[in-house]
Tab-separated table of C-alpha atoms in Angstrom:
chain	number	residue	atom	x	y	z
A	1	MET	CA	-14.729	-2.259	-33.646
A	2	PHE	CA	-13.304	1.239	-33.103
A	3	ARG	CA	-14.705	2.791	-36.304
A	4	GLU	CA	-17.957	3.978	-34.703
A	5	TYR	CA	-16.015	5.901	-32.050
A	6	VAL	CA	-14.006	7.696	-34.723
A	7	ASP	CA	-17.196	8.426	-36.673
A	8	LEU	CA	-18.858	9.917	-33.593
A	9	LEU	CA	-15.963	12.340	-33.112
A	10	LYS	CA	-15.794	13.144	-36.803
A	11	ASN	CA	-19.485	13.733	-37.437
A	12	ASN	CA	-20.717	15.255	-34.170
A	13	ARG	CA	-19.168	18.695	-33.661
A	14	ASN	CA	-20.678	19.305	-30.225
A	15	TYR	CA	-19.563	15.977	-28.854
A	16	ARG	CA	-16.097	16.510	-30.371
A	17	TYR	CA	-15.603	19.731	-28.403
A	18	LEU	CA	-17.068	18.212	-25.238
A	19	TRP	CA	-14.663	15.297	-25.662
A	20	LEU	CA	-11.648	17.577	-26.245
A	21	GLY	CA	-12.440	19.444	-23.034
A	22	TYR	CA	-12.723	16.142	-21.208
A	23	LEU	CA	-9.425	14.985	-22.695
A	24	VAL	CA	-7.317	17.898	-21.464
A	25	SER	CA	-9.060	18.190	-18.100
A	26	GLN	CA	-8.394	14.523	-17.399
A	27	ILE	CA	-4.669	15.045	-17.993
A	28	GLY	CA	-4.756	17.916	-15.510
A	29	ASP	CA	-6.734	15.900	-12.968
A	30	TRP	CA	-4.053	13.232	-12.794
A	31	PHE	CA	-1.316	15.834	-12.489
A	32	ASN	CA	-3.335	17.262	-9.592
A	33	LEU	CA	-3.916	13.939	-7.833
A	34	LEU	CA	-0.298	12.795	-8.022
A	35	ALA	CA	0.969	16.189	-6.889
A	36	SER	CA	-1.551	16.260	-4.001
A	37	ALA	CA	-0.663	12.722	-2.913
A	38	ALA	CA	3.055	13.599	-2.949
A	39	LEU	CA	2.440	16.879	-1.116
A	40	ILE	CA	0.330	15.392	1.669
A	41	ALA	CA	2.691	12.418	2.060
A	42	GLY	CA	5.614	14.845	2.373
A	43	LEU	CA	3.908	17.096	4.910
A	44	THR	CA	2.369	14.307	7.010
A	45	ASN	CA	2.968	10.612	7.513
A	46	THR	CA	-0.359	9.036	8.443
A	47	GLY	CA	-2.969	6.978	6.668
A	48	THR	CA	-5.631	9.281	8.078
A	49	ALA	CA	-4.064	12.281	6.320
A	50	LEU	CA	-4.378	10.493	2.976
A	51	SER	CA	-7.952	9.572	3.829
A	52	TYR	CA	-8.662	13.235	4.555
A	53	LEU	CA	-7.249	14.102	1.127
A	54	PHE	CA	-9.853	11.946	-0.581
A	55	LEU	CA	-12.612	12.950	1.827
A	56	ALA	CA	-11.884	16.580	0.950
A	57	ARG	CA	-12.271	15.614	-2.710
A	58	PHE	CA	-15.516	13.641	-2.355
A	59	LEU	CA	-17.601	14.918	0.570
A	60	PRO	CA	-18.060	18.447	-0.896
A	61	GLN	CA	-19.465	16.840	-4.012
A	62	PHE	CA	-21.979	14.923	-1.906
A	63	LEU	CA	-23.097	18.072	-0.078
A	64	PHE	CA	-23.176	20.344	-3.131
A	65	SER	CA	-24.583	17.931	-5.738
A	66	PRO	CA	-28.311	18.583	-5.057
A	67	PHE	CA	-27.804	22.301	-5.747
A	68	ALA	CA	-25.638	21.497	-8.766
A	69	GLY	CA	-28.370	19.272	-10.190
A	70	VAL	CA	-30.880	22.129	-10.088
A	71	LEU	CA	-28.409	24.410	-11.890
A	72	ALA	CA	-27.887	21.746	-14.557
A	73	ASP	CA	-31.652	21.513	-15.145
A	74	ARG	CA	-32.463	25.232	-14.966
A	75	TYR	CA	-29.550	26.951	-16.670
A	76	ASP	CA	-27.436	26.534	-19.783
A	77	ARG	CA	-25.387	23.417	-19.047
A	78	ARG	CA	-22.588	24.653	-21.275
A	79	TRP	CA	-22.109	27.785	-19.165
A	80	VAL	CA	-22.320	25.820	-15.936
A	81	MET	CA	-19.358	23.742	-17.143
A	82	ILE	CA	-17.370	26.760	-18.360
A	83	VAL	CA	-17.746	28.664	-15.073
A	84	SER	CA	-16.802	25.540	-13.133
A	85	ASP	CA	-13.627	25.054	-15.188
A	86	VAL	CA	-12.460	28.674	-14.874
A	87	LEU	CA	-13.046	28.848	-11.117
A	88	ARG	CA	-11.339	25.499	-10.558
A	89	GLY	CA	-8.333	26.715	-12.491
A	90	VAL	CA	-8.029	29.761	-10.239
A	91	THR	CA	-8.430	27.584	-7.134
A	92	VAL	CA	-5.648	25.223	-8.204
A	93	LEU	CA	-3.143	28.087	-8.232
A	94	GLY	CA	-3.732	28.425	-4.493
A	95	PHE	CA	-2.008	25.084	-3.903
A	96	LEU	CA	1.284	26.782	-4.743
A	97	LEU	CA	1.041	28.556	-1.372
A	98	VAL	CA	1.111	25.310	0.621
A	99	ARG	CA	4.727	24.621	1.599
A	100	GLU	CA	4.868	23.678	5.311
A	101	PRO	CA	3.062	21.215	7.633
A	102	SER	CA	1.419	24.156	9.390
A	103	GLN	CA	-0.319	25.025	6.107
A	104	VAL	CA	-1.987	21.643	5.627
A	105	TRP	CA	-5.307	23.232	6.630
A	106	LEU	CA	-5.073	25.513	3.586
A	107	PHE	CA	-4.465	22.482	1.374
A	108	TYR	CA	-7.678	20.863	2.603
A	109	VAL	CA	-9.707	24.089	2.264
A	110	LEU	CA	-8.573	24.583	-1.332
A	111	THR	CA	-9.330	20.942	-2.111
A	112	VAL	CA	-12.848	21.342	-0.719
A	113	VAL	CA	-13.428	24.456	-2.844
A	114	GLN	CA	-12.069	22.758	-5.977
A	115	PHE	CA	-14.393	19.799	-5.628
A	116	MET	CA	-17.419	21.865	-4.713
A	117	LEU	CA	-16.901	23.406	-8.145
A	118	SER	CA	-16.442	19.929	-9.639
A	119	ALA	CA	-19.878	19.068	-8.284
A	120	LEU	CA	-21.233	21.734	-10.646
A	121	PHE	CA	-19.459	20.243	-13.632
A	122	VAL	CA	-20.197	16.510	-13.392
A	123	PRO	CA	-24.048	16.473	-13.430
A	124	ALA	CA	-24.099	19.144	-16.160
A	125	ARG	CA	-21.728	17.173	-18.381
A	126	THR	CA	-23.480	13.844	-17.799
A	127	ALA	CA	-26.879	15.388	-18.534
A	128	VAL	CA	-25.762	17.344	-21.615
A	129	LEU	CA	-24.375	14.202	-23.230
A	130	ALA	CA	-27.893	13.001	-23.991
A	131	ASN	CA	-28.657	16.427	-25.545
A	132	ILE	CA	-25.893	16.245	-28.148
A	133	VAL	CA	-25.799	12.585	-29.248
A	134	ARG	CA	-28.546	10.398	-30.661
A	135	PRO	CA	-30.106	7.783	-28.329
A	136	GLN	CA	-28.452	4.934	-30.249
A	137	GLU	CA	-25.066	6.623	-29.727
A	138	LEU	CA	-25.278	6.918	-25.936
A	139	VAL	CA	-23.440	3.687	-25.174
A	140	THR	CA	-20.818	4.585	-27.790
A	141	ALA	CA	-20.300	8.034	-26.251
A	142	ASN	CA	-20.074	6.666	-22.704
A	143	ALA	CA	-17.655	3.937	-23.761
A	144	LEU	CA	-15.510	6.515	-25.561
A	145	ASP	CA	-15.544	8.701	-22.443
A	146	SER	CA	-14.362	5.678	-20.479
A	147	LEU	CA	-11.598	4.942	-22.974
A	148	THR	CA	-10.546	8.594	-22.819
A	149	TRP	CA	-10.554	8.634	-19.030
A	150	SER	CA	-8.425	5.541	-18.875
A	151	SER	CA	-6.052	6.596	-21.623
A	152	MET	CA	-5.499	9.854	-19.804
A	153	LEU	CA	-5.161	7.894	-16.572
A	154	ALA	CA	-2.271	6.029	-18.168
A	155	PHE	CA	-0.798	8.972	-20.091
A	156	GLY	CA	-1.613	11.684	-17.553
A	157	ALA	CA	-0.424	9.576	-14.637
A	158	LEU	CA	2.821	8.839	-16.466
A	159	LEU	CA	3.455	12.499	-17.275
A	160	GLY	CA	2.182	13.705	-13.916
A	161	GLY	CA	4.272	11.202	-11.991
A	162	LEU	CA	7.446	12.056	-13.864
A	163	ALA	CA	6.780	15.803	-13.648
A	164	THR	CA	6.110	15.605	-9.916
A	165	ALA	CA	9.138	13.402	-9.194
A	166	VAL	CA	11.585	15.301	-11.421
A	167	PHE	CA	10.332	18.888	-11.757
A	168	GLY	CA	8.437	19.229	-8.504
A	169	ILE	CA	4.893	19.521	-7.222
A	170	SER	CA	4.438	23.156	-8.281
A	171	THR	CA	4.932	22.259	-11.948
A	172	ALA	CA	2.076	19.751	-11.789
A	173	TYR	CA	-0.296	22.336	-10.316
A	174	VAL	CA	0.590	24.934	-12.942
A	175	VAL	CA	-0.110	22.391	-15.704
A	176	ASN	CA	-3.445	21.616	-14.048
A	177	PHE	CA	-4.354	25.333	-14.099
A	178	PHE	CA	-3.826	25.585	-17.861
A	179	THR	CA	-5.767	22.383	-18.568
A	180	PHE	CA	-8.835	23.846	-16.845
A	181	LEU	CA	-8.643	26.954	-19.010
A	182	LEU	CA	-8.207	24.894	-22.176
A	183	SER	CA	-11.163	22.706	-21.226
A	184	ALA	CA	-13.325	25.817	-20.777
A	185	PHE	CA	-12.228	27.052	-24.218
A	186	PHE	CA	-13.265	23.807	-25.929
A	187	ILE	CA	-16.629	23.658	-24.167
A	188	ALA	CA	-17.294	27.263	-25.187
A	189	GLN	CA	-17.208	26.129	-28.843
A	190	MET	CA	-20.290	23.937	-28.352
A	191	VAL	CA	-23.655	25.105	-29.692
A	192	LEU	CA	-26.531	23.478	-27.839
A	193	PRO	CA	-30.061	23.245	-29.280
A	194	GLN	CA	-32.286	26.226	-28.437
A	195	SER	CA	-34.681	24.008	-26.496
A	196	VAL	CA	-31.824	22.976	-24.229
A	197	ARG	CA	-30.403	26.483	-23.708
A	198	VAL	CA	-33.696	28.174	-22.852
A	199	ARG	CA	-35.107	26.888	-19.603
A	200	GLN	CA	-37.840	28.155	-17.355
A	201	ARG	CA	-36.436	30.344	-14.590
A	202	ARG	CA	-37.390	29.688	-10.973
A	203	THR	CA	-37.367	31.765	-7.814
A	204	TRP	CA	-34.807	30.802	-5.204
A	205	ARG	CA	-37.607	29.367	-3.041
A	206	GLN	CA	-38.643	27.113	-5.923
A	207	THR	CA	-34.991	26.236	-6.528
A	208	TRP	CA	-34.526	25.040	-2.962
A	209	THR	CA	-37.684	22.940	-3.277
A	210	GLU	CA	-36.429	21.397	-6.513
A	211	MET	CA	-33.108	20.372	-4.971
A	212	ALA	CA	-34.832	17.181	-3.868
A	213	GLY	CA	-36.429	16.731	-7.293
A	214	GLY	CA	-34.211	13.834	-8.322
A	215	TRP	CA	-35.154	11.903	-5.201
A	216	HIS	CA	-38.852	12.659	-5.595
A	217	TYR	CA	-38.802	11.451	-9.192
A	218	LEU	CA	-36.900	8.276	-8.339
A	219	ARG	CA	-39.282	7.412	-5.507
A	220	GLY	CA	-41.900	6.755	-8.162
A	221	GLU	CA	-39.498	4.723	-10.293
A	222	PRO	CA	-38.004	2.104	-7.914
A	223	VAL	CA	-36.206	0.212	-10.682
A	224	LEU	CA	-34.406	3.371	-11.769
A	225	LEU	CA	-33.643	4.153	-8.131
A	226	GLY	CA	-31.872	0.817	-7.890
A	227	LEU	CA	-29.854	1.588	-11.003
A	228	THR	CA	-28.770	4.963	-9.603
A	229	LEU	CA	-27.303	3.039	-6.655
A	230	VAL	CA	-25.076	0.817	-8.836
A	231	LYS	CA	-22.114	3.197	-8.685
A	232	ALA	CA	-22.742	3.846	-5.000
A	233	GLY	CA	-22.532	0.122	-4.277
A	234	GLY	CA	-19.340	-0.170	-6.270
A	235	SER	CA	-17.756	2.915	-4.694
A	236	LEU	CA	-18.471	1.575	-1.212
A	237	VAL	CA	-15.916	-1.061	-2.169
A	238	TRP	CA	-13.497	0.686	-4.522
A	239	GLY	CA	-13.333	3.986	-2.597
A	240	ALA	CA	-10.875	2.598	-0.065
A	241	ILE	CA	-8.635	1.397	-2.877
A	242	ASN	CA	-8.004	5.038	-3.862
A	243	VAL	CA	-6.206	5.452	-0.526
A	244	LEU	CA	-4.730	1.962	-0.322
A	245	GLU	CA	-3.057	2.235	-3.741
A	246	ILE	CA	-1.021	5.138	-2.381
A	247	ASN	CA	-0.116	3.046	0.687
A	248	TYR	CA	0.899	0.121	-1.510
A	249	ALA	CA	3.078	2.463	-3.569
A	250	GLU	CA	4.712	4.243	-0.622
A	251	GLN	CA	5.068	1.362	1.851
A	252	ILE	CA	5.031	-2.003	0.081
A	253	PHE	CA	6.201	-1.601	-3.531
A	254	PRO	CA	8.317	1.605	-3.663
A	255	MET	CA	10.713	2.110	-6.607
A	256	SER	CA	13.732	4.259	-7.433
A	257	LEU	CA	14.366	6.529	-10.410
A	258	VAL	CA	17.659	7.729	-11.871
A	259	TRP	CA	17.334	10.969	-13.902
A	260	GLY	CA	20.706	12.012	-15.293
A	261	ASN	CA	22.966	12.168	-12.252
A	262	THR	CA	20.050	12.523	-9.839
A	263	ALA	CA	18.535	9.566	-8.030
A	264	VAL	CA	15.019	9.747	-6.591
A	265	GLU	CA	15.164	7.056	-3.932
A	266	ASN	CA	12.281	4.999	-2.623
A	267	SER	CA	9.801	6.885	-4.755
A	268	GLY	CA	6.209	5.869	-4.141
A	269	THR	CA	5.199	8.353	-6.832
A	270	LEU	CA	6.775	6.175	-9.510
A	271	THR	CA	5.059	3.032	-8.269
A	272	LEU	CA	1.756	4.908	-8.127
A	273	THR	CA	2.352	6.021	-11.703
A	274	ILE	CA	2.718	2.376	-12.778
A	275	ILE	CA	-0.446	1.394	-10.895
A	276	TYR	CA	-2.432	4.218	-12.490
A	277	THR	CA	-1.017	3.463	-15.926
A	278	VAL	CA	-2.043	-0.183	-15.669
A	279	SER	CA	-5.443	0.905	-14.330
A	280	GLY	CA	-5.873	2.805	-17.566
A	281	LEU	CA	-5.761	-0.442	-19.525
A	282	GLY	CA	-8.615	-1.924	-17.520
A	283	THR	CA	-10.812	1.148	-17.379
A	284	GLY	CA	-10.379	1.942	-21.059
A	285	LEU	CA	-10.408	-1.366	-22.864
A	286	GLY	CA	-12.672	-3.249	-20.459
A	287	PRO	CA	-15.973	-1.491	-21.324
A	288	ILE	CA	-15.045	-1.421	-25.035
A	289	PHE	CA	-14.550	-5.183	-25.277
A	290	MET	CA	-17.406	-5.939	-22.893
A	291	ARG	CA	-19.745	-3.877	-25.049
A	292	HIS	CA	-18.445	-5.597	-28.215
A	293	TRP	CA	-19.112	-8.953	-26.580
A	294	LEU	CA	-22.520	-8.194	-25.038
A	295	GLY	CA	-24.066	-5.482	-27.222
A	296	ASP	CA	-26.100	-2.370	-26.376
A	297	SER	CA	-29.559	-3.677	-25.454
A	298	VAL	CA	-30.957	-2.954	-22.006
A	299	ALA	CA	-30.893	-6.638	-21.040
A	300	ARG	CA	-27.264	-6.977	-22.120
A	301	LEU	CA	-26.217	-3.850	-20.260
A	302	LEU	CA	-27.763	-5.280	-17.093
A	303	THR	CA	-25.817	-8.500	-17.661
A	304	GLY	CA	-22.658	-6.443	-18.081
A	305	ILE	CA	-23.225	-4.777	-14.700
A	306	THR	CA	-23.456	-8.243	-13.140
A	307	VAL	CA	-20.160	-9.240	-14.728
A	308	GLY	CA	-18.644	-5.954	-13.543
A	309	PHE	CA	-19.514	-6.620	-9.906
A	310	GLY	CA	-18.009	-10.109	-10.225
A	311	LEU	CA	-14.734	-8.833	-11.683
A	312	LEU	CA	-14.503	-6.159	-8.987
A	313	THR	CA	-14.804	-8.849	-6.306
A	314	VAL	CA	-12.169	-11.116	-7.867
A	315	GLY	CA	-9.818	-8.196	-8.371
A	316	LEU	CA	-9.991	-7.144	-4.719
A	317	LEU	CA	-9.161	-10.658	-3.564
A	318	GLY	CA	-6.101	-10.691	-5.820
A	319	LEU	CA	-4.933	-7.274	-4.587
A	320	GLY	CA	-5.144	-8.321	-0.958
A	321	LEU	CA	-3.074	-11.460	-1.555
A	322	ALA	CA	-0.603	-10.043	-4.123
A	323	PRO	CA	3.029	-10.895	-3.184
A	324	THR	CA	4.668	-8.707	-5.852
A	325	LEU	CA	3.994	-5.518	-7.792
A	326	LEU	CA	3.527	-7.573	-10.973
A	327	VAL	CA	0.717	-9.639	-9.440
A	328	PHE	CA	-0.769	-6.491	-7.920
A	329	THR	CA	-0.898	-4.783	-11.317
A	330	LEU	CA	-2.483	-7.830	-12.985
A	331	PHE	CA	-5.340	-7.858	-10.491
A	332	THR	CA	-5.576	-4.083	-10.768
A	333	VAL	CA	-6.535	-4.639	-14.407
A	334	VAL	CA	-9.227	-7.132	-13.353
A	335	ARG	CA	-10.596	-4.761	-10.715
A	336	THR	CA	-10.644	-1.724	-12.970
A	337	VAL	CA	-12.380	-3.591	-15.800
A	338	GLY	CA	-15.170	-4.395	-13.357
A	339	THR	CA	-15.262	-0.867	-11.952
A	340	TRP	CA	-15.652	0.880	-15.283
A	341	VAL	CA	-18.074	-1.612	-16.774
A	342	LEU	CA	-20.325	-0.700	-13.833
A	343	TRP	CA	-19.734	3.005	-14.473
A	344	VAL	CA	-20.280	3.036	-18.240
A	345	PHE	CA	-23.190	0.625	-18.458
A	346	SER	CA	-25.181	2.144	-15.582
A	347	ALA	CA	-24.670	5.687	-16.949
A	348	ALA	CA	-25.835	4.663	-20.426
A	349	LEU	CA	-28.934	2.949	-19.030
A	350	LEU	CA	-29.958	6.052	-17.085
A	351	GLN	CA	-29.294	8.407	-20.011
A	352	MET	CA	-31.514	6.239	-22.190
A	353	VAL	CA	-34.620	6.475	-20.036
A	354	VAL	CA	-34.497	9.469	-17.660
A	355	PRO	CA	-36.455	12.486	-19.054
A	356	ASP	CA	-34.348	15.539	-19.897
A	357	GLN	CA	-36.215	17.893	-17.561
A	358	VAL	CA	-35.058	15.929	-14.489
A	359	ARG	CA	-31.897	14.360	-15.860
A	360	GLY	CA	-29.517	16.807	-14.161
A	361	ARG	CA	-31.093	16.243	-10.751
A	362	VAL	CA	-31.195	12.464	-11.160
A	363	PHE	CA	-27.504	12.373	-12.028
A	364	ALA	CA	-26.788	14.796	-9.192
A	365	PHE	CA	-28.571	12.405	-6.814
A	366	GLU	CA	-26.604	9.488	-8.224
A	367	PHE	CA	-23.351	11.430	-7.875
A	368	ALA	CA	-24.185	12.543	-4.323
A	369	ILE	CA	-24.840	8.991	-3.116
A	370	LEU	CA	-21.733	7.799	-4.974
A	371	THR	CA	-19.528	10.349	-3.234
A	372	LEU	CA	-21.111	9.580	0.163
A	373	THR	CA	-20.391	5.839	-0.036
A	374	GLN	CA	-16.957	6.556	-1.472
A	375	SER	CA	-16.214	8.871	1.454
A	376	ILE	CA	-17.308	6.218	3.954
A	377	SER	CA	-15.042	3.683	2.269
A	378	ILE	CA	-12.126	6.121	2.206
A	379	TYR	CA	-12.534	6.972	5.888
A	380	TRP	CA	-12.573	3.285	6.740
A	381	ALA	CA	-9.225	2.779	4.979
A	382	GLY	CA	-7.514	5.391	7.167
A	383	PHE	CA	-9.343	4.390	10.371
A	384	ALA	CA	-8.498	0.696	9.985
A	385	GLN	CA	-4.812	1.474	9.539
A	386	ASP	CA	-4.299	4.197	12.146
A	387	THR	CA	-6.801	3.191	14.856
A	388	LEU	CA	-7.168	-0.568	14.468
A	389	GLY	CA	-3.568	-1.106	13.376
A	390	TRP	CA	-4.517	-3.218	10.362
A	391	SER	CA	-1.996	-3.739	7.578
A	392	VAL	CA	-2.711	-2.470	4.069
A	393	PRO	CA	-3.394	-5.999	2.670
A	394	THR	CA	-5.733	-6.738	5.595
A	395	VAL	CA	-7.769	-3.605	4.882
A	396	THR	CA	-7.902	-4.625	1.215
A	397	LEU	CA	-9.254	-8.059	2.139
A	398	SER	CA	-11.913	-6.396	4.311
A	399	MET	CA	-13.084	-4.592	1.172
A	400	PHE	CA	-13.146	-7.947	-0.638
A	401	ALA	CA	-15.474	-9.287	2.069
A	402	LEU	CA	-17.702	-6.233	1.645
A	403	SER	CA	-17.709	-6.705	-2.132
A	404	ILE	CA	-19.248	-10.155	-1.681
A	405	VAL	CA	-22.139	-8.552	0.211
A	406	VAL	CA	-22.573	-5.861	-2.471
A	407	LEU	CA	-22.491	-8.491	-5.244
A	408	GLY	CA	-25.150	-10.501	-3.410
A	409	GLY	CA	-27.347	-7.417	-3.107
A	410	TRP	CA	-27.048	-6.703	-6.823
A	411	LEU	CA	-27.873	-10.318	-7.756
A	412	LEU	CA	-31.081	-10.129	-5.710
A	413	PHE	CA	-32.027	-6.849	-7.400
A	414	TYR	CA	-31.092	-8.143	-10.859
A	415	SER	CA	-33.164	-11.307	-10.456
A	416	HIS	CA	-36.134	-9.106	-9.582
A	417	ILE	CA	-35.874	-6.610	-12.487
A	418	ARG	CA	-34.317	-8.459	-15.407
A	419	THR	CA	-37.687	-9.154	-17.037
A	420	ARG	CA	-39.352	-5.890	-15.986
A	421	PRO	CA	-39.367	-2.514	-17.790
A	422	LEU	CA	-36.963	0.091	-16.458
A	423	LEU	CA	-39.509	2.865	-16.761
A	424	LYS	CA	-43.269	3.043	-17.034
A	425	GLY	CA	-44.031	2.479	-20.711
A	426	ASP	CA	-40.548	1.133	-21.496
A	427	VAL	CA	-40.327	-1.746	-23.961
A	428	ARG	CA	-37.438	-4.085	-23.194
A	429	ALA	CA	-35.126	-4.553	-26.196
A	430	GLU	CA	-33.407	-7.889	-26.262
């Protein structure tokens, strides 16, 4: 079952280097997140502050994604990724200056800058994937990306959590800096086809007009528009969990660590490390086994998305009612399987059918809407706790109720499109 993933890495040089860059950057990302969560929790003590952390990570991507999509369609996608990595690495070093509560504003500014640059990277990488692998390998490549993300979630979260708890927050940020540089080095080894590198230049006036190109294209393809909203629907539900997992770790299931003669008491970082490590099992193995079970046809991928929404709903119910960390982690696996089946299958479907000349803008549109709904969900998590006084499990159950609505919306859409072509001229493969 895993042989085709090994063969893809072995036989496709460009994808191998793209994957290596993704591998090291994912390790750094988890070092960054755990260090940032620990830093903001140490400088403040409110649910809103944690919500602002994630809003600072996601809202800039929503605002900057339309421009990033144009860059991904008009310039060498390899260089867009390299520049993004180098500038993010420099930005991360700025976090070392944040040491006191009065400097929290600087923390948020640097986070905004970092994720504005991330908005450049994501559409370019998603679009370039279809340039370097064969159409029949797209699901394989996306599933391998998912397995890599989750493996690094488990491994990177473990290392990042231990490094942050034992060696300090600064160490985690320094590691993150070097991972960005190493990612840029690997991506620089890629050689894209000439037809992909050379693109027609546009004036800035034309560029601004084309920023809405993804939306204009999707208006004429309503089925594809619905598919670009799959992740947005899911993130409207799972976005709040990004904040709530930290609250569960810090407030409900904290743990202690003994390192030599030093005890780190009541450490939410360690609990969060366990949660992220377990999440890695669901996000990595879930899409792999789901794909093995269902297959790669368009109809089967649509079925997989349906299953993903169902698992996400069940997982949220279990999280809200979990009496112990063990039960919480079990339902975390269920939730994350659903989350990443949605992510992998919807991405593969879009890469299969969206034309290359608009692919960057379509994925930028998808990413912008995803980050918008995720930001709304994240804000709700902090607002419900700090303003309404809701407990963490109560907020989780509110997301379960919302997930039922989202699942119902998808089922209506799925019943309407399951026998229709995704794109004009598309032939449905069963």
